[in-house]
Coordinates of C-alpha atoms in Angstrom, one line a residue:
Chain V
M831 CA 107.4 96.5 116.3
S832 CA 109.0 93.2 117.0
A833 CA 111.3 91.0 115.1
N834 CA 108.6 89.7 112.8
H835 CA 110.4 90.5 109.7
V836 CA 109.5 89.3 106.3
N837 CA 111.7 90.5 103.4
G838 CA 112.9 93.2 105.6
V839 CA 109.4 94.4 106.3
A840 CA 107.9 94.3 109.7
N841 CA 104.7 92.4 109.8
D842 CA 101.9 94.7 111.1
L843 CA 101.3 93.5 114.7
Q844 CA 97.8 94.9 114.4
L845 CA 97.3 92.0 112.0
E846 CA 95.1 94.2 110.0
V847 CA 92.3 92.5 108.1
S848 CA 89.7 94.8 106.6
N849 CA 86.0 94.7 106.3
L850 CA 85.3 91.3 107.9
T851 CA 82.6 93.0 109.9
L852 CA 80.1 95.8 109.4
N853 CA 81.4 97.5 112.6
G854 CA 83.5 100.6 112.6
A855 CA 84.1 103.7 110.5
P856 CA 87.2 103.8 108.3
K857 CA 90.4 104.4 110.1
S858 CA 92.6 107.2 109.0
T859 CA 94.0 106.0 105.7
K860 CA 97.6 105.0 105.5
D861 CA 100.0 107.4 103.9
V862 CA 100.7 105.6 100.6
T863 CA 102.9 108.1 98.9
V864 CA 106.1 106.3 99.8
F865 CA 104.8 102.8 99.6
Q866 CA 107.1 100.3 98.1
P867 CA 105.8 96.9 96.9
K868 CA 105.8 94.5 99.9
T869 CA 105.1 90.7 99.8
G870 CA 104.3 88.5 102.7
T871 CA 102.5 91.1 104.8
F872 CA 99.7 89.9 107.1
K873 CA 97.1 91.7 105.0
V874 CA 98.2 89.9 101.9
K875 CA 98.3 86.5 103.7
A876 CA 94.9 87.1 105.3
G877 CA 93.7 88.4 101.9
L878 CA 94.1 85.0 100.2
A879 CA 91.9 83.5 102.9
Q880 CA 89.4 86.2 102.3
M881 CA 89.3 85.3 98.6
A882 CA 88.5 81.7 99.6
K883 CA 85.4 82.7 101.6
G884 CA 82.1 81.2 100.6
G885 CA 84.1 78.4 99.0
I886 CA 85.0 74.8 99.5
I887 CA 88.6 73.5 99.7
M888 CA 89.0 69.8 98.8
D889 CA 91.7 67.3 99.9
V890 CA 93.4 65.7 96.9
T891 CA 96.3 63.2 96.6
T892 CA 96.9 63.3 92.9
A893 CA 96.7 65.7 89.9
E894 CA 93.8 63.7 88.6
E895 CA 91.8 64.2 91.8
A896 CA 92.8 67.9 91.8
R897 CA 91.3 68.3 88.3
V898 CA 88.0 66.7 89.5
A899 CA 88.0 69.0 92.5
E900 CA 88.6 72.1 90.4
N901 CA 86.0 71.2 87.8
A902 CA 83.5 70.6 90.6
G903 CA 84.0 74.2 91.8
A904 CA 86.6 73.8 94.6
C905 CA 88.0 77.3 95.3
A906 CA 91.3 75.7 96.3
V907 CA 92.8 72.2 96.7
M908 CA 94.8 70.7 99.6
S909 CA 97.6 68.4 98.6
L910 CA 98.3 65.5 101.0
E911 CA 99.8 62.1 101.0
R912 CA 96.8 60.1 102.1
V913 CA 93.3 61.3 102.9
P914 CA 92.5 61.3 106.6
A915 CA 90.3 58.2 106.4
D916 CA 93.3 56.2 105.1
I917 CA 95.6 57.7 107.7
R918 CA 93.1 56.6 110.3
K919 CA 92.8 53.1 108.9
Q920 CA 96.4 52.4 107.9
G921 CA 98.1 54.2 110.8
G922 CA 101.8 54.9 110.5
V923 CA 103.5 58.3 110.5
A924 CA 101.8 60.8 108.2
R925 CA 104.1 63.4 106.7
M926 CA 104.2 66.1 104.1
T927 CA 103.4 64.9 100.6
D928 CA 106.3 64.2 98.2
P929 CA 107.1 67.6 96.7
K930 CA 106.9 66.1 93.2
R931 CA 103.3 65.1 93.7
T932 CA 102.4 68.6 95.0
K933 CA 104.1 70.2 92.0
E934 CA 102.1 68.0 89.7
I935 CA 99.0 69.1 91.4
M936 CA 100.1 72.8 91.1
S937 CA 100.6 72.5 87.4
A938 CA 97.3 70.6 86.9
V939 CA 95.0 73.3 88.2
T940 CA 94.6 77.1 88.2
V941 CA 93.0 77.4 91.7
P942 CA 95.3 77.9 94.7
V943 CA 97.1 74.8 95.9
M944 CA 97.5 74.3 99.7
A945 CA 99.6 71.6 101.3
K946 CA 99.8 70.1 104.8
A947 CA 102.9 70.2 107.0
R948 CA 103.2 68.5 110.4
I949 CA 102.6 70.6 113.5
G950 CA 105.9 72.3 114.5
H951 CA 107.7 71.0 111.4
F952 CA 109.1 74.3 110.1
A953 CA 111.5 72.5 107.7
E954 CA 108.6 70.9 105.9
A955 CA 107.0 74.3 105.8
Q956 CA 110.1 75.8 104.3
I957 CA 110.1 73.2 101.6
L958 CA 106.5 73.8 100.8
E959 CA 107.2 77.6 100.6
A960 CA 110.2 76.9 98.3
I961 CA 108.1 75.0 95.8
G962 CA 105.5 77.8 95.8
V963 CA 102.4 76.4 97.4
D964 CA 99.8 79.1 98.0
M965 CA 99.0 78.2 101.7
I966 CA 100.3 75.8 104.3
D967 CA 98.0 73.9 106.6
E968 CA 99.9 73.2 109.8
S969 CA 97.8 70.2 110.4
E970 CA 96.9 67.8 113.3
V971 CA 95.8 65.3 110.6
L972 CA 99.5 64.5 110.1
T973 CA 101.7 63.1 112.9
T974 CA 102.8 65.9 115.2
A975 CA 106.5 66.7 114.8
D976 CA 106.9 69.0 117.9
E977 CA 104.8 68.3 120.9
S978 CA 105.3 71.7 122.5
H979 CA 105.8 74.3 119.7
H980 CA 103.9 75.4 116.7
I981 CA 105.7 76.9 113.7
D982 CA 106.5 80.6 114.0
K983 CA 104.3 81.6 111.0
H984 CA 105.3 85.3 111.0
K985 CA 108.7 84.2 109.5
F986 CA 107.1 83.0 106.3
T987 CA 105.9 84.7 103.2
V988 CA 103.4 82.0 102.5
P989 CA 100.2 82.2 104.6
F990 CA 99.2 79.4 107.1
V991 CA 95.9 77.9 108.2
C992 CA 95.7 76.1 111.5
G993 CA 93.1 74.0 113.3
A994 CA 91.4 75.0 116.5
R995 CA 88.9 73.4 118.9
D996 CA 88.1 76.6 120.9
L997 CA 88.7 80.3 121.0
G998 CA 91.9 80.1 123.0
E999 CA 93.5 77.7 120.5
A1000 CA 92.3 79.9 117.6
L1001 CA 93.8 83.1 119.0
R1002 CA 97.0 81.5 120.0
R1003 CA 97.5 80.3 116.4
I1004 CA 96.6 83.8 115.1
A1005 CA 99.2 85.3 117.5
E1006 CA 101.7 82.9 116.0
G1007 CA 100.9 84.3 112.5
A1008 CA 98.1 82.1 111.2
A1009 CA 96.2 84.0 108.5
M1010 CA 93.2 81.6 108.6
I1011 CA 91.6 79.2 111.1
R1012 CA 89.6 76.1 110.7
T1013 CA 87.8 73.9 113.2
K1014 CA 89.7 70.7 113.9
G1015 CA 86.7 68.5 113.8
Q1016 CA 87.4 64.8 113.6
A1017 CA 89.1 64.3 110.2
G1018 CA 88.5 61.0 108.3
T1019 CA 85.4 59.9 110.2
G1020 CA 82.6 61.3 108.1
D1021 CA 81.1 62.3 111.4
V1022 CA 80.4 66.1 111.6
A1023 CA 79.8 66.1 115.4
E1024 CA 83.3 67.4 116.4
A1025 CA 83.3 70.1 113.7
V1026 CA 80.0 71.3 115.0
R1027 CA 81.2 71.2 118.6
H1028 CA 84.3 73.3 117.7
A1029 CA 82.4 75.8 115.6
R1030 CA 79.8 76.3 118.4
T1031 CA 82.4 76.5 121.1
I1032 CA 84.3 79.3 119.3
R1033 CA 81.1 81.1 118.6
S1034 CA 79.8 81.0 122.2
Q1035 CA 83.2 81.9 123.7
I1036 CA 83.2 85.0 121.5
R1037 CA 79.7 85.9 122.7
H1038 CA 80.9 85.4 126.2
A1039 CA 83.9 87.7 125.6
Q1040 CA 81.6 90.4 124.2
A1041 CA 79.6 90.5 127.4
L1042 CA 82.6 91.1 129.6
D1043 CA 83.9 94.5 130.9
S1044 CA 87.5 95.3 130.4
A1045 CA 88.7 94.0 133.8
E1046 CA 86.9 90.7 133.2
L1047 CA 88.4 90.6 129.7
F1048 CA 91.9 90.7 131.1
S1049 CA 91.3 87.6 133.3
Y1050 CA 89.5 85.9 130.4
A1051 CA 92.5 86.5 128.2
K1052 CA 94.6 84.9 131.0
E1053 CA 92.3 82.0 131.3
L1054 CA 92.4 81.4 127.5
R1055 CA 96.1 82.0 127.5
V1056 CA 95.9 84.5 124.6
P1057 CA 97.1 88.1 124.0
F1058 CA 94.7 90.6 125.5
E1059 CA 94.6 92.8 122.4
L1060 CA 93.7 89.9 120.2
L1061 CA 90.8 88.9 122.5
Q1062 CA 89.6 92.5 122.7
K1063 CA 89.6 92.8 118.9
T1064 CA 87.7 89.6 118.6
A1065 CA 85.1 90.8 121.1
E1066 CA 84.8 94.1 119.2
M1067 CA 84.4 92.4 115.9
G1068 CA 82.1 89.7 117.2
R1069 CA 84.0 87.1 115.2
L1070 CA 87.5 85.7 114.7
P1071 CA 89.7 88.4 113.3
V1072 CA 90.7 86.2 110.4
V1073 CA 88.7 84.0 108.0
N1074 CA 87.3 80.9 109.8
F1075 CA 86.5 77.7 107.9
A1076 CA 84.9 74.4 109.2
A1077 CA 86.8 71.1 108.7
G1078 CA 86.8 67.6 109.9
G1079 CA 84.1 65.0 109.1
L1080 CA 81.9 66.9 106.6
A1081 CA 80.5 64.4 104.2
T1082 CA 77.2 65.7 102.7
P1083 CA 75.8 69.0 101.3
A1084 CA 73.6 69.2 104.4
D1085 CA 76.8 69.0 106.6
V1086 CA 78.1 71.9 104.7
A1087 CA 74.9 73.9 105.1
L1088 CA 74.8 73.1 108.8
L1089 CA 78.3 74.5 109.4
M1090 CA 77.8 77.5 107.2
Q1091 CA 74.7 78.4 109.1
L1092 CA 76.7 78.2 112.3
G1093 CA 78.6 81.1 110.9
V1094 CA 81.8 79.7 109.3
D1095 CA 83.1 81.4 106.2
G1096 CA 83.6 78.3 104.1
V1097 CA 84.5 74.6 104.4
F1098 CA 87.3 72.1 103.9
V1099 CA 86.3 68.6 102.8
G1100 CA 88.7 65.7 103.1
S1101 CA 87.8 62.1 102.8
G1102 CA 84.1 62.9 102.3
I1103 CA 84.5 63.3 98.6
F1104 CA 87.0 60.8 97.3
K1105 CA 85.8 58.1 99.7
S1106 CA 82.3 58.3 98.5
D1107 CA 80.6 56.4 95.6
N1108 CA 80.5 59.2 93.1
P1109 CA 83.2 61.8 93.9
K1110 CA 82.5 64.0 90.9
K1111 CA 78.9 64.4 91.6
R1112 CA 79.3 64.8 95.4
A1113 CA 82.1 67.3 94.9
W1114 CA 79.9 69.4 92.7
A1115 CA 76.9 69.1 95.1
M1116 CA 79.0 70.1 98.1
A1117 CA 80.4 73.1 96.2
Q1118 CA 76.9 74.2 95.4
A1119 CA 75.9 73.8 99.0
V1120 CA 78.5 76.4 100.2
T1121 CA 76.8 79.0 98.0
H1122 CA 73.2 78.0 98.6
Y1123 CA 73.6 77.1 102.3
N1124 CA 70.6 79.1 103.3
N1125 CA 68.2 77.8 100.7
P1126 CA 66.7 74.4 101.8
K1127 CA 64.8 74.0 98.5
K1128 CA 68.0 74.2 96.5
L1129 CA 69.8 72.0 99.0
A1130 CA 67.2 69.4 98.5
E1131 CA 67.7 69.4 94.8
I1132 CA 71.5 69.2 95.0
S1133 CA 71.4 66.5 97.7
E1134 CA 69.4 64.1 95.5
D1135 CA 70.9 60.9 94.1
L1136 CA 74.5 61.4 95.1
G1137 CA 75.1 57.7 95.7
E1138 CA 76.6 56.4 99.0
A1139 CA 78.3 58.9 101.2
M1140 CA 81.6 57.7 102.8
F1141 CA 80.9 54.9 105.2
G1142 CA 82.4 56.7 108.2
T1143 CA 83.1 56.0 111.8
P1144 CA 81.0 57.7 114.5
V1145 CA 83.2 59.9 116.7
S1146 CA 81.7 58.3 119.8
D1147 CA 83.1 54.9 118.7
I1148 CA 86.6 56.3 118.5
K1149 CA 86.3 57.8 121.9
H1150 CA 85.2 54.6 123.6
K1151 CA 88.0 52.5 122.2
Chain U
M89 CA 63.6 108.5 92.2
S90 CA 62.9 112.1 93.1
E91 CA 65.1 115.1 92.6
T92 CA 64.6 116.1 96.2
G93 CA 64.9 113.8 99.2
V94 CA 66.8 110.6 99.3
T95 CA 67.9 108.6 96.3
Q96 CA 67.5 104.8 96.7
L97 CA 70.1 102.7 95.2
R98 CA 70.1 98.9 95.0
I99 CA 73.5 97.4 94.6
G100 CA 74.1 93.7 94.2
V101 CA 77.2 91.8 95.0
L102 CA 77.7 88.5 93.2
A103 CA 77.8 86.1 96.2
I104 CA 78.9 82.9 94.6
Q105 CA 82.3 82.8 96.2
G106 CA 84.9 85.2 97.3
A107 CA 85.1 88.5 99.3
F108 CA 81.5 89.5 98.8
F109 CA 80.9 90.4 102.4
E110 CA 83.9 92.7 102.4
H111 CA 82.4 94.6 99.5
R112 CA 79.2 95.0 101.4
A113 CA 81.0 96.4 104.4
A114 CA 83.1 98.8 102.2
L115 CA 80.0 100.0 100.3
L116 CA 78.2 100.8 103.5
K117 CA 81.3 102.6 104.7
A118 CA 81.5 104.6 101.5
A119 CA 77.8 105.5 101.7
K120 CA 78.0 106.6 105.3
N121 CA 81.2 108.5 105.1
S122 CA 81.1 110.2 101.7
I123 CA 79.2 113.1 100.3
F124 CA 77.5 112.6 97.0
S125 CA 75.5 115.0 94.7
K126 CA 72.4 113.6 96.3
D127 CA 71.5 112.1 99.6
I128 CA 71.5 108.4 99.1
D129 CA 70.3 105.3 100.8
I130 CA 71.8 102.1 99.6
E131 CA 70.6 98.6 99.9
V132 CA 73.2 95.9 99.3
K133 CA 71.9 92.5 98.1
D134 CA 73.8 89.2 97.8
I135 CA 73.1 87.8 94.3
R136 CA 73.0 84.0 94.0
E137 CA 70.3 83.5 91.4
P138 CA 69.9 85.1 87.9
D139 CA 66.5 86.5 88.7
Q140 CA 67.9 88.6 91.6
L141 CA 69.6 90.9 89.0
L142 CA 66.4 92.5 87.7
D143 CA 65.9 95.5 89.9
L144 CA 69.6 96.5 90.6
D145 CA 71.2 99.8 89.8
G146 CA 74.7 98.4 90.0
L147 CA 76.6 95.1 90.5
I148 CA 80.0 94.1 91.9
L149 CA 81.8 91.0 90.7
P150 CA 84.0 90.4 93.7
G151 CA 87.4 88.8 94.0
G152 CA 87.5 85.1 94.5
E153 CA 88.6 82.3 92.3
S154 CA 87.7 83.1 88.7
T155 CA 87.6 79.4 87.7
T156 CA 85.2 78.7 90.5
M157 CA 83.0 81.6 89.6
S158 CA 83.0 80.8 85.9
L159 CA 81.9 77.2 86.5
F160 CA 79.1 78.3 88.7
L161 CA 77.9 81.0 86.3
R162 CA 78.0 78.6 83.4
S163 CA 76.1 75.8 85.1
S164 CA 73.1 77.8 86.1
N165 CA 72.5 79.7 82.9
F166 CA 73.6 82.7 85.0
E167 CA 76.3 83.6 82.4
D168 CA 73.8 84.4 79.6
V169 CA 71.5 86.4 81.8
L170 CA 74.4 88.3 83.3
K171 CA 75.8 89.1 79.9
E172 CA 72.5 90.4 78.6
W173 CA 72.0 92.4 81.8
V174 CA 75.4 94.0 81.6
A175 CA 75.0 94.9 78.0
S176 CA 71.4 96.1 78.4
K177 CA 71.1 99.4 76.4
E178 CA 67.8 100.8 77.7
K179 CA 68.8 101.1 81.3
P180 CA 72.6 101.3 81.8
K181 CA 73.8 99.6 84.9
V182 CA 77.2 100.1 86.4
V183 CA 79.2 96.9 86.9
W184 CA 82.5 96.7 88.8
G185 CA 84.8 93.7 88.8
T186 CA 87.7 93.3 91.2
C187 CA 90.5 90.8 90.5
A188 CA 88.5 87.7 89.3
G189 CA 85.9 90.2 88.2
L190 CA 88.4 92.0 86.0
I191 CA 89.0 88.7 84.2
L192 CA 85.3 88.2 83.8
L193 CA 84.8 91.6 82.3
S194 CA 87.8 91.6 79.9
N195 CA 87.3 90.9 76.2
G196 CA 90.7 89.1 76.0
I197 CA 92.2 86.7 78.5
E198 CA 95.7 85.3 78.5
A199 CA 96.9 82.2 80.5
Q200 CA 93.4 80.9 81.1
K201 CA 92.4 77.5 82.2
E202 CA 92.5 74.8 79.6
G203 CA 89.1 74.5 77.9
G204 CA 88.4 78.2 78.3
Q205 CA 86.7 80.2 80.9
S206 CA 83.4 81.8 81.1
K207 CA 83.5 85.5 80.4
I208 CA 81.1 88.3 80.4
G209 CA 83.3 90.7 78.6
G210 CA 82.6 94.3 77.7
I211 CA 86.0 96.0 78.3
D212 CA 88.4 96.1 75.4
V213 CA 91.5 95.0 77.2
T214 CA 93.6 91.9 77.3
T215 CA 94.1 90.6 80.8
S216 CA 96.7 88.1 82.0
R217 CA 95.6 85.7 84.8
N218 CA 98.0 85.5 87.8
F219 CA 100.2 88.1 86.1
F220 CA 102.3 88.6 89.2
G221 CA 102.6 84.9 90.1
R222 CA 101.4 82.7 92.9
Q223 CA 100.5 83.7 96.5
V224 CA 104.1 84.1 97.7
N225 CA 104.3 86.9 95.1
S226 CA 101.1 88.6 96.3
F227 CA 101.8 92.1 97.5
E228 CA 100.7 95.5 98.7
T229 CA 101.8 98.7 97.0
K230 CA 100.9 102.2 96.1
V231 CA 98.5 102.5 93.2
N232 CA 98.8 105.6 91.0
L233 CA 95.4 107.2 90.2
H234 CA 94.7 108.8 86.8
N235 CA 91.0 109.8 87.2
K236 CA 89.9 113.2 88.2
F237 CA 87.4 112.1 90.7
L238 CA 89.7 109.5 92.3
L239 CA 92.6 112.0 92.4
G240 CA 90.6 115.0 93.5
H241 CA 89.1 113.5 96.6
C242 CA 90.9 111.7 99.3
G243 CA 88.9 108.8 100.6
T244 CA 86.5 109.5 103.3
A245 CA 86.1 113.3 103.2
L246 CA 85.0 113.2 99.6
N247 CA 84.0 116.8 99.1
G248 CA 85.9 118.4 101.9
C249 CA 89.4 117.5 100.6
S250 CA 90.4 118.5 97.2
N251 CA 93.7 117.0 96.6
S252 CA 95.7 118.4 93.8
D253 CA 98.8 116.4 94.7
T254 CA 99.2 114.0 91.8
D255 CA 101.4 111.9 93.9
A256 CA 98.5 110.9 96.0
G257 CA 97.9 107.2 95.7
Y258 CA 95.8 104.4 96.9
H259 CA 96.7 101.4 99.1
G260 CA 96.5 98.5 96.6
V261 CA 96.3 94.9 97.8
F262 CA 97.1 92.4 95.0
I263 CA 96.3 88.7 95.7
R264 CA 97.4 86.3 93.0
A265 CA 96.3 89.2 90.9
P266 CA 95.7 89.6 87.1
A267 CA 96.9 92.7 85.2
V268 CA 95.9 94.4 82.0
V269 CA 98.5 93.6 79.4
S270 CA 97.1 95.6 76.6
V271 CA 94.5 98.3 76.2
D272 CA 92.8 97.5 72.9
S273 CA 90.5 100.5 72.4
P274 CA 90.6 104.3 72.8
N275 CA 87.3 104.0 74.6
V276 CA 89.0 102.5 77.6
E277 CA 90.0 104.9 80.4
V278 CA 93.0 103.9 82.4
L279 CA 92.1 104.6 86.0
A280 CA 95.1 103.2 87.9
T281 CA 98.6 101.9 87.3
I282 CA 101.5 100.7 89.5
D283 CA 105.2 101.0 89.1
L284 CA 107.3 98.0 89.7
P285 CA 111.0 98.1 90.3
Q286 CA 111.6 95.3 87.7
R287 CA 109.6 97.0 84.9
E288 CA 110.1 100.2 83.0
E289 CA 106.5 100.7 81.9
P290 CA 103.8 101.2 84.5
V291 CA 101.4 98.2 84.8
V292 CA 97.7 98.9 84.2
V293 CA 95.6 97.7 87.1
G294 CA 92.4 99.8 86.9
V295 CA 90.2 100.5 83.8
A296 CA 86.8 101.8 82.9
Q297 CA 84.7 101.7 79.7
D298 CA 81.2 103.0 79.4
N299 CA 79.3 101.5 82.4
L300 CA 82.0 99.0 83.3
I301 CA 84.8 99.4 85.9
A302 CA 87.5 96.8 86.6
T303 CA 90.4 96.7 89.1
A304 CA 93.1 94.0 89.5
F305 CA 93.5 94.9 93.1
H306 CA 91.1 94.7 96.1
P307 CA 89.8 98.0 97.4
E308 CA 87.5 95.8 99.6
L309 CA 90.5 94.6 101.5
T310 CA 91.6 98.1 102.6
E311 CA 90.1 100.6 105.0
D312 CA 89.7 103.5 102.5
P313 CA 86.3 103.3 100.7
L314 CA 87.4 105.7 97.9
W315 CA 86.8 103.2 95.1
H316 CA 83.4 102.2 96.5
A317 CA 82.5 105.9 96.6
Y318 CA 83.6 106.2 93.0
F319 CA 81.5 103.2 92.0
I320 CA 78.4 104.7 93.8
R321 CA 79.1 108.0 92.1
Q322 CA 79.2 106.3 88.7
I323 CA 75.8 104.8 89.4
L324 CA 74.4 108.2 90.3
E325 CA 75.8 109.6 87.0
R326 CA 74.5 106.8 85.0
T327 CA 71.1 107.0 86.5
K328 CA 71.0 110.6 85.7
K329 CA 72.0 110.0 82.1
G330 CA 69.5 107.1 81.9
R331 CA 66.8 109.5 82.9
K332 CA 68.0 112.1 80.6
M333 CA 68.0 109.6 77.7
E334 CA 64.5 108.6 78.6
I335 CA 63.4 112.2 78.6
E336 CA 65.2 112.8 75.3
A337 CA 63.6 109.7 73.9
I338 CA 60.2 111.0 74.8
D339 CA 61.0 114.4 73.4
N340 CA 62.2 112.8 70.1
C341 CA 58.9 110.9 69.9
L342 CA 56.8 114.0 70.3
P343 CA 57.0 115.5 66.7
S344 CA 56.1 112.2 65.1
Q345 CA 53.1 111.7 67.2

């Protein structure tokens, strides 16, 4: 065991998460006769993400928006200073939300409240943990605080979700202690293309890893710059070893269904809701879409008459600027 | 169903939101690695529409966000159908709620969302939402078992290992978990409790009443399928009883015919 201590308890380096796949017989059960209550273990952190599966997590900036999101069926809300579309438009440095605002959101709803911290900004993360948020998003949507280091997430009791564009990035974040992964996508654009690219990339890289023999897997781990054991586990499971959501540019129930059918466990929606014509109705429709993602008839019903979706910026326009 | 051969069981997992896949995986593990009174073959179905309930032998209400599940159940008329189905007298079904599912099955709820929450009810207990606090207070601990079946068998080798050690426990994972704050009827069987350093009394975290089972923790987040095996066993028992009742009912009818 290494120095990954939380409350005097070593975090399990196996990063044990149970029953994410159908593979495998039960392992020998742990001896629980001398088990003391432990908080902040990887199982407990990853467990919160498992509870969010099949759900939609919505970006909110005020208590009022948080209530709308909760009443629409969001399984959690994400507190942030400005939605990504505004950050994109207004520019400037995007930081953690005022803790007071986040606390207002926490007292307005009963669902878990997540909040964004800048990449590498462990002091913002400490503050968020101190006010008691349920999960921290170490997010590229905010301005990066440390160009070369991510937060050491093993040190925290609160779980983290991190963005990833490919398998290497995802597994590096998990090795740092992320209990949940989301695609990066292109937040604030209303264009789902990047989220699709990232979800597909991760999926096909896992398939590739599954086809390799052990010698090849060693060099693939080197190529991806990830711990071998984590890659091996991913290949065995045929999926990321933690819960994986889609994020970045989802704006319609159909976008939700597309990503869910590409195999993600749930979705984040940012600007797509509160930048649309009828946030209440759209939020409700997108929440329904996560459950009924495989039922086109139902999707047709819920997609009807939602008003204008957010205007959006095609990702290709941003790239050519 | 026939006395000889394989007994088919159809088990549904409410798949609105939450760890429904984990329950599927744990059920299949339990069926594969446990020994029951009969050979069984289980089919696990994701339940998203009320009409999918009809031909099930048992149902799991998984952990997830109880507010989210409530809203969904209410909107689609699911709540009423589910309530009727759970309370159905003629063919008893076994229903097991974990975490959010415990809240749904409790007759009393404390600290609920403003404006109330949908509930199915059926177990005479009062449950407190997020009893232990927010996520930073989520924890793992040893769960003390108080049921003969749960105690007498350790996990995977269900018949092979008779465990008389009353200290044997179960690995309990509690995520923003509720707890039972009062047991309001003698008909409620307390299945599981935990001891917390800051409390003198044990906290009740697993209960059963008639055909309903509820746990505040998440057996689907651990490797040991003991609780899923217990659930399957309860279904087998109920099905037997149901059949017996049917036979008795027919017998009772005979003289008057």
